[in-house]
């Protein structure tokens, strides 16, 4: 009897439906409950909120939008918004697939209630008056376009004029591709404004939240006199995969996380969100001119 030949294994063909996946989907009931992506605990949403959007089980810091950030960091009712009237435009008439940037702007504004990906103004942190910027990671990934650069530069100039300590909470996917080279120019503009602020003797505390990447990292995020990071935040320039492919080697565990960067001198201090107000106030008292 002839030996039966094994079936030839065909290459994977995505057009052939091979039945449903057997991997059970994790069910997360919406609304009242949420799952922590770090420890996978089921958490009561209200408890997480009361805990400053930090997982009570494992201390994972959830991402928070700009308004929530301001609420968590400043004295109640003390925030006066500035430069809110500066709205984005679409200078390149950018389109991709069947979407337009103009539509996307409207959607991001509706979703977040913010005109752009950074909110700027003057506020008090434990009684200390500061010029404050908070990036909104929910607004097109906190990307830095012309308006973000302009608002940050205006905030820095305001701080230079008034010699207020400057605090910027960074949370960004990097420069905004939809505005092309105009986004890249914001790196130079914000950096130049910060250089003048520095020459005037100003104190700049940069707070890096998860994630801080790309052109934002390569400009104002990393120019703080003191660079504070939240625990476990992803902080880097290019993505891990891009770097690994470029240098053709494996990257160490936890590469581009706050703790790794602290160890390697890119971050000065890691501060738990519940200590952030105290720490910013302490730094102002310690360092301010
Ligand atoms: Zn957790």
mmCIF file of C-alpha atoms and ligand atoms in Angstrom:
data_model
loop_
_atom_site.group_PDB
_atom_site.id
_atom_site.type_symbol
_atom_site.label_atom_id
_atom_site.label_comp_id
_atom_site.label_asym_id
_atom_site.label_seq_id
_atom_site.Cartn_x
_atom_site.Cartn_y
_atom_site.Cartn_z
ATOM 1 C CA UNK A 1 0.000 0.000 0.000
ATOM 2 C CA UNK A 2 1.370 3.373 -1.045
ATOM 3 C CA UNK A 3 2.226 5.709 1.735
ATOM 4 C CA UNK A 4 -0.238 8.567 1.946
ATOM 5 C CA UNK A 5 1.332 11.871 1.147
ATOM 6 C CA UNK A 6 0.699 14.651 3.635
ATOM 7 C CA UNK A 7 -1.456 17.528 2.448
ATOM 8 C CA UNK A 8 0.510 20.387 1.043
ATOM 9 C CA UNK A 9 0.166 23.385 3.330
ATOM 10 C CA UNK A 10 -1.244 26.231 1.314
ATOM 11 C CA UNK A 11 -0.124 29.779 1.905
ATOM 12 C CA UNK A 12 -2.504 31.856 3.966
ATOM 13 C CA UNK A 13 -5.217 33.375 1.819
ATOM 14 C CA UNK A 14 -7.224 36.078 3.579
ATOM 15 C CA UNK A 15 -10.090 35.767 1.063
ATOM 16 C CA UNK A 16 -10.820 32.226 2.265
ATOM 17 C CA UNK A 17 -13.030 32.247 5.310
ATOM 18 C CA UNK A 18 -11.875 29.549 7.688
ATOM 19 C CA UNK A 19 -14.528 29.908 10.350
ATOM 20 C CA UNK A 20 -14.713 32.127 13.387
ATOM 21 C CA UNK A 21 -11.795 32.678 15.698
ATOM 22 C CA UNK A 22 -12.038 30.517 18.795
ATOM 23 C CA UNK A 23 -10.281 32.989 21.007
ATOM 24 C CA UNK A 24 -12.853 34.188 23.467
ATOM 25 C CA UNK A 25 -13.299 37.924 23.477
ATOM 26 C CA UNK A 26 -13.019 39.533 26.850
ATOM 27 C CA UNK A 27 -16.307 41.122 27.655
ATOM 28 C CA UNK A 28 -16.094 44.536 29.193
ATOM 29 C CA UNK A 29 -19.460 45.927 30.135
ATOM 30 C CA UNK A 30 -19.540 49.586 29.134
ATOM 31 C CA UNK A 31 -20.656 52.366 31.402
ATOM 32 C CA UNK A 32 -20.093 51.683 35.069
ATOM 33 C CA UNK A 33 -17.150 49.328 34.804
ATOM 34 C CA UNK A 34 -13.820 49.417 33.064
ATOM 35 C CA UNK A 35 -10.865 47.099 32.786
ATOM 36 C CA UNK A 36 -7.346 48.166 33.666
ATOM 37 C CA UNK A 37 -5.115 47.462 30.645
ATOM 38 C CA UNK A 38 -2.122 46.883 32.937
ATOM 39 C CA UNK A 39 -3.397 44.491 35.650
ATOM 40 C CA UNK A 40 -6.687 43.514 33.953
ATOM 41 C CA UNK A 41 -8.717 44.171 37.102
ATOM 42 C CA UNK A 42 -12.344 45.082 36.652
ATOM 43 C CA UNK A 43 -12.702 48.526 38.113
ATOM 44 C CA UNK A 44 -15.670 50.612 39.091
ATOM 45 C CA UNK A 45 -15.346 53.699 36.925
ATOM 46 C CA UNK A 46 -16.380 56.029 39.733
ATOM 47 C CA UNK A 47 -13.672 54.656 42.037
ATOM 48 C CA UNK A 48 -11.029 55.171 39.336
ATOM 49 C CA UNK A 49 -12.168 58.750 38.855
ATOM 50 C CA UNK A 50 -12.037 59.411 42.577
ATOM 51 C CA UNK A 51 -8.529 57.987 42.530
ATOM 52 C CA UNK A 52 -7.449 60.677 39.980
ATOM 53 C CA UNK A 53 -7.803 58.253 37.056
ATOM 54 C CA UNK A 54 -5.219 55.904 38.488
ATOM 55 C CA UNK A 55 -5.895 52.158 38.882
ATOM 56 C CA UNK A 56 -6.361 51.515 42.620
ATOM 57 C CA UNK A 57 -5.023 47.972 42.183
ATOM 58 C CA UNK A 58 -1.759 48.490 40.285
ATOM 59 C CA UNK A 59 -1.340 52.302 40.093
ATOM 60 C CA UNK A 60 -1.549 52.311 36.288
ATOM 61 C CA UNK A 61 -2.013 55.943 35.239
ATOM 62 C CA UNK A 62 -4.876 56.265 32.754
ATOM 63 C CA UNK A 63 -4.626 58.913 30.059
ATOM 64 C CA UNK A 64 -6.609 62.040 30.828
ATOM 65 C CA UNK A 65 -7.723 64.875 28.559
ATOM 66 C CA UNK A 66 -6.555 68.474 28.928
ATOM 67 C CA UNK A 67 -9.547 69.738 30.957
ATOM 68 C CA UNK A 68 -9.357 66.865 33.396
ATOM 69 C CA UNK A 69 -5.617 67.400 33.724
ATOM 70 C CA UNK A 70 -6.122 71.049 34.590
ATOM 71 C CA UNK A 71 -8.772 70.072 37.147
ATOM 72 C CA UNK A 72 -6.389 67.566 38.751
ATOM 73 C CA UNK A 73 -3.398 69.905 38.847
ATOM 74 C CA UNK A 74 -4.744 73.347 39.722
ATOM 75 C CA UNK A 75 -6.606 74.992 42.574
ATOM 76 C CA UNK A 76 -10.372 74.711 41.996
ATOM 77 C CA UNK A 77 -11.773 77.439 39.767
ATOM 78 C CA UNK A 78 -8.401 79.166 39.366
ATOM 79 C CA UNK A 79 -7.790 78.440 35.687
ATOM 80 C CA UNK A 80 -8.216 81.377 33.300
ATOM 81 C CA UNK A 81 -7.952 80.218 29.737
ATOM 82 C CA UNK A 82 -5.860 82.264 27.289
ATOM 83 C CA UNK A 83 -5.476 82.077 23.506
ATOM 84 C CA UNK A 84 -8.621 79.932 23.237
ATOM 85 C CA UNK A 85 -9.719 81.847 20.154
ATOM 86 C CA UNK A 86 -6.890 80.499 17.982
ATOM 87 C CA UNK A 87 -8.460 77.870 15.755
ATOM 88 C CA UNK A 88 -6.890 75.408 13.323
ATOM 89 C CA UNK A 89 -7.054 75.799 9.574
ATOM 90 C CA UNK A 90 -6.282 73.379 6.786
ATOM 91 C CA UNK A 91 -3.537 75.103 4.782
ATOM 92 C CA UNK A 92 -2.650 72.036 2.700
ATOM 93 C CA UNK A 93 -6.282 70.985 2.048
ATOM 94 C CA UNK A 94 -5.072 67.646 3.340
ATOM 95 C CA UNK A 95 -6.938 64.516 2.245
ATOM 96 C CA UNK A 96 -6.261 60.853 2.835
ATOM 97 C CA UNK A 97 -8.323 57.842 1.798
ATOM 98 C CA UNK A 98 -11.777 59.416 1.608
ATOM 99 C CA UNK A 99 -11.275 61.687 4.596
ATOM 100 C CA UNK A 100 -10.355 65.330 4.827
ATOM 101 C CA UNK A 101 -8.475 67.096 7.578
ATOM 102 C CA UNK A 102 -11.191 69.768 7.674
ATOM 103 C CA UNK A 103 -13.765 67.110 8.662
ATOM 104 C CA UNK A 104 -11.395 65.634 11.163
ATOM 105 C CA UNK A 105 -10.916 69.012 12.849
ATOM 106 C CA UNK A 106 -14.680 69.297 13.355
ATOM 107 C CA UNK A 107 -14.904 65.770 14.745
ATOM 108 C CA UNK A 108 -12.035 66.261 17.192
ATOM 109 C CA UNK A 109 -13.551 69.535 18.384
ATOM 110 C CA UNK A 110 -16.938 67.893 18.951
ATOM 111 C CA UNK A 111 -15.376 64.900 20.702
ATOM 112 C CA UNK A 112 -13.207 66.853 23.139
ATOM 113 C CA UNK A 113 -14.950 70.212 23.403
ATOM 114 C CA UNK A 114 -11.539 71.807 22.741
ATOM 115 C CA UNK A 115 -10.676 73.931 19.724
ATOM 116 C CA UNK A 116 -7.190 72.426 19.488
ATOM 117 C CA UNK A 117 -4.860 69.861 21.026
ATOM 118 C CA UNK A 118 -3.516 72.128 23.762
ATOM 119 C CA UNK A 119 -5.304 74.228 26.367
ATOM 120 C CA UNK A 120 -3.345 77.198 27.716
ATOM 121 C CA UNK A 121 -3.862 79.786 30.425
ATOM 122 C CA UNK A 122 -2.994 81.089 33.854
ATOM 123 C CA UNK A 123 -3.790 79.123 37.007
ATOM 124 C CA UNK A 124 -2.846 78.574 40.626
ATOM 125 C CA UNK A 125 -1.169 75.428 41.913
ATOM 126 C CA UNK A 126 -1.430 75.356 45.705
ATOM 127 C CA UNK A 127 -1.546 79.116 45.710
ATOM 128 C CA UNK A 128 1.349 79.631 43.280
ATOM 129 C CA UNK A 129 0.457 81.477 40.093
ATOM 130 C CA UNK A 130 1.687 79.688 36.963
ATOM 131 C CA UNK A 131 1.427 79.847 33.188
ATOM 132 C CA UNK A 132 -0.048 76.472 32.344
ATOM 133 C CA UNK A 133 -0.394 74.425 29.190
ATOM 134 C CA UNK A 134 -2.059 71.009 29.031
ATOM 135 C CA UNK A 135 -1.993 68.973 25.856
ATOM 136 C CA UNK A 136 -5.047 66.994 24.917
ATOM 137 C CA UNK A 137 -4.163 63.477 23.839
ATOM 138 C CA UNK A 138 -7.771 62.925 22.809
ATOM 139 C CA UNK A 139 -7.525 65.662 20.148
ATOM 140 C CA UNK A 140 -5.981 63.947 17.135
ATOM 141 C CA UNK A 141 -3.476 62.167 19.393
ATOM 142 C CA UNK A 142 -2.304 65.453 20.902
ATOM 143 C CA UNK A 143 -0.494 66.121 17.661
ATOM 144 C CA UNK A 144 1.470 69.347 17.317
ATOM 145 C CA UNK A 145 0.243 71.457 14.434
ATOM 146 C CA UNK A 146 0.493 75.205 13.845
ATOM 147 C CA UNK A 147 -2.033 76.108 16.555
ATOM 148 C CA UNK A 148 -0.415 73.962 19.237
ATOM 149 C CA UNK A 149 2.964 75.534 18.427
ATOM 150 C CA UNK A 150 1.497 79.041 18.384
ATOM 151 C CA UNK A 151 -0.372 78.633 21.671
ATOM 152 C CA UNK A 152 2.646 77.126 23.402
ATOM 153 C CA UNK A 153 4.887 79.931 22.080
ATOM 154 C CA UNK A 154 2.379 82.604 23.199
ATOM 155 C CA UNK A 155 2.149 80.989 26.631
ATOM 156 C CA UNK A 156 5.946 80.988 26.936
ATOM 157 C CA UNK A 157 6.028 84.670 25.902
ATOM 158 C CA UNK A 158 3.353 85.475 28.476
ATOM 159 C CA UNK A 159 5.432 83.692 31.127
ATOM 160 C CA UNK A 160 8.526 85.628 29.965
ATOM 161 C CA UNK A 161 6.727 88.981 30.253
ATOM 162 C CA UNK A 162 5.271 88.233 33.668
ATOM 163 C CA UNK A 163 8.093 85.963 34.919
ATOM 164 C CA UNK A 164 5.567 83.367 35.986
ATOM 165 C CA UNK A 165 6.769 79.792 36.390
ATOM 166 C CA UNK A 166 5.779 77.822 33.321
ATOM 167 C CA UNK A 167 4.247 74.343 33.557
ATOM 168 C CA UNK A 168 3.394 72.338 30.447
ATOM 169 C CA UNK A 169 1.862 68.881 30.659
ATOM 170 C CA UNK A 170 2.881 67.097 27.473
ATOM 171 C CA UNK A 171 0.915 64.264 25.923
ATOM 172 C CA UNK A 172 1.436 63.941 22.220
ATOM 173 C CA UNK A 173 1.824 61.644 19.275
ATOM 174 C CA UNK A 174 4.288 64.136 17.753
ATOM 175 C CA UNK A 175 4.174 66.581 14.874
ATOM 176 C CA UNK A 176 0.903 66.583 12.901
ATOM 177 C CA UNK A 177 1.290 65.099 9.439
ATOM 178 C CA UNK A 178 -1.852 66.845 8.164
ATOM 179 C CA UNK A 179 -0.032 70.191 8.271
ATOM 180 C CA UNK A 180 3.215 68.903 6.798
ATOM 181 C CA UNK A 181 6.309 71.068 7.247
ATOM 182 C CA UNK A 182 4.242 73.721 9.065
ATOM 183 C CA UNK A 183 4.029 71.271 11.979
ATOM 184 C CA UNK A 184 7.784 70.744 11.970
ATOM 185 C CA UNK A 185 8.373 74.508 12.147
ATOM 186 C CA UNK A 186 6.622 74.543 15.524
ATOM 187 C CA UNK A 187 9.586 72.714 16.994
ATOM 188 C CA UNK A 188 11.883 75.645 16.199
ATOM 189 C CA UNK A 189 9.313 78.254 17.212
ATOM 190 C CA UNK A 190 8.560 76.793 20.646
ATOM 191 C CA UNK A 191 12.243 76.076 21.308
ATOM 192 C CA UNK A 192 13.257 79.649 20.422
ATOM 193 C CA UNK A 193 10.556 81.058 22.718
ATOM 194 C CA UNK A 194 11.807 78.819 25.524
ATOM 195 C CA UNK A 195 15.398 79.963 24.951
ATOM 196 C CA UNK A 196 14.282 83.591 25.476
ATOM 197 C CA UNK A 197 12.331 82.549 28.576
ATOM 198 C CA UNK A 198 15.436 80.828 29.893
ATOM 199 C CA UNK A 199 17.602 83.902 29.238
ATOM 200 C CA UNK A 200 15.074 85.965 31.191
ATOM 201 C CA UNK A 201 15.592 83.573 34.101
ATOM 202 C CA UNK A 202 12.234 81.791 33.955
ATOM 203 C CA UNK A 203 11.512 78.389 35.481
ATOM 204 C CA UNK A 204 10.005 75.774 33.180
ATOM 205 C CA UNK A 205 8.640 72.538 34.614
ATOM 206 C CA UNK A 206 7.825 70.034 31.900
ATOM 207 C CA UNK A 207 5.495 67.199 32.899
ATOM 208 C CA UNK A 208 5.529 64.195 30.580
ATOM 209 C CA UNK A 209 2.391 62.075 30.518
ATOM 210 C CA UNK A 210 1.742 58.904 28.561
ATOM 211 C CA UNK A 211 2.551 59.168 25.659
ATOM 212 C CA UNK A 212 5.022 61.930 24.812
ATOM 213 C CA UNK A 213 6.607 61.226 21.453
ATOM 214 C CA UNK A 214 7.903 62.574 18.147
ATOM 215 C CA UNK A 215 8.349 66.278 17.467
ATOM 216 C CA UNK A 216 6.911 67.245 20.846
ATOM 217 C CA UNK A 217 9.603 65.243 22.618
ATOM 218 C CA UNK A 218 12.173 66.695 20.224
ATOM 219 C CA UNK A 219 11.200 70.249 21.190
ATOM 220 C CA UNK A 220 9.453 71.755 24.214
ATOM 221 C CA UNK A 221 8.779 68.505 26.122
ATOM 222 C CA UNK A 222 12.477 67.885 26.718
ATOM 223 C CA UNK A 223 13.515 71.503 27.298
ATOM 224 C CA UNK A 224 12.251 71.783 30.871
ATOM 225 C CA UNK A 225 14.548 73.024 33.619
ATOM 226 C CA UNK A 226 12.993 70.148 35.506
ATOM 227 C CA UNK A 227 11.539 67.210 33.599
ATOM 228 C CA UNK A 228 8.881 65.372 35.554
ATOM 229 C CA UNK A 229 7.277 62.170 34.258
ATOM 230 C CA UNK A 230 4.265 60.160 35.330
ATOM 231 C CA UNK A 231 4.966 56.497 36.174
ATOM 232 C CA UNK A 232 5.029 54.120 33.218
ATOM 233 C CA UNK A 233 4.636 56.856 30.587
ATOM 234 C CA UNK A 234 5.868 56.115 27.081
ATOM 235 C CA UNK A 235 8.391 58.818 26.206
ATOM 236 C CA UNK A 236 10.444 58.771 23.047
ATOM 237 C CA UNK A 237 11.133 60.229 19.635
ATOM 238 C CA UNK A 238 10.688 57.465 17.044
ATOM 239 C CA UNK A 239 8.667 54.356 17.830
ATOM 240 C CA UNK A 240 10.310 51.212 19.179
ATOM 241 C CA UNK A 241 9.785 49.251 15.958
ATOM 242 C CA UNK A 242 11.304 51.977 13.800
ATOM 243 C CA UNK A 243 14.403 52.152 16.004
ATOM 244 C CA UNK A 244 14.771 48.360 16.219
ATOM 245 C CA UNK A 245 14.568 48.102 12.409
ATOM 246 C CA UNK A 246 17.032 50.938 11.902
ATOM 247 C CA UNK A 247 19.740 49.746 14.261
ATOM 248 C CA UNK A 248 18.942 46.076 13.570
ATOM 249 C CA UNK A 249 19.000 44.989 17.154
ATOM 250 C CA UNK A 250 16.644 44.273 19.996
ATOM 251 C CA UNK A 251 15.839 46.985 22.467
ATOM 252 C CA UNK A 252 15.899 46.477 26.210
ATOM 253 C CA UNK A 253 12.758 45.777 28.224
ATOM 254 C CA UNK A 254 10.891 48.926 29.211
ATOM 255 C CA UNK A 255 12.789 51.039 26.687
ATOM 256 C CA UNK A 256 11.046 54.442 26.326
ATOM 257 C CA UNK A 257 9.242 54.211 29.648
ATOM 258 C CA UNK A 258 9.637 56.856 32.364
ATOM 259 C CA UNK A 259 11.581 54.535 34.657
ATOM 260 C CA UNK A 260 14.136 53.641 31.950
ATOM 261 C CA UNK A 261 14.574 57.314 31.032
ATOM 262 C CA UNK A 262 15.024 58.301 34.687
ATOM 263 C CA UNK A 263 17.771 55.726 35.012
ATOM 264 C CA UNK A 264 19.447 57.113 31.874
ATOM 265 C CA UNK A 265 19.201 60.765 32.821
ATOM 266 C CA UNK A 266 16.526 62.021 30.430
ATOM 267 C CA UNK A 267 13.937 62.465 33.166
ATOM 268 C CA UNK A 268 14.654 64.145 36.515
ATOM 269 C CA UNK A 269 11.881 62.742 38.651
ATOM 270 C CA UNK A 270 8.909 60.381 38.410
ATOM 271 C CA UNK A 271 5.884 61.589 40.312
ATOM 272 C CA UNK A 272 2.656 59.736 41.076
ATOM 273 C CA UNK A 273 -0.374 61.689 39.917
ATOM 274 C CA UNK A 274 -1.647 62.163 43.446
ATOM 275 C CA UNK A 275 1.637 63.871 44.374
ATOM 276 C CA UNK A 276 1.888 65.997 41.245
ATOM 277 C CA UNK A 277 0.320 69.196 42.642
ATOM 278 C CA UNK A 278 2.506 69.033 45.740
ATOM 279 C CA UNK A 279 5.605 68.354 43.690
ATOM 280 C CA UNK A 280 4.986 71.200 41.217
ATOM 281 C CA UNK A 281 4.436 73.589 44.152
ATOM 282 C CA UNK A 282 7.601 72.301 45.853
ATOM 283 C CA UNK A 283 9.655 72.727 42.673
ATOM 284 C CA UNK A 284 8.389 76.277 42.220
ATOM 285 C CA UNK A 285 9.380 77.202 45.778
ATOM 286 C CA UNK A 286 12.726 75.501 45.411
ATOM 287 C CA UNK A 287 13.737 76.732 41.933
ATOM 288 C CA UNK A 288 11.809 79.904 41.115
ATOM 289 C CA UNK A 289 13.837 83.106 40.830
HETATM 290 ZN ZN1 LIG B 1 -4.416 48.096 37.211
#
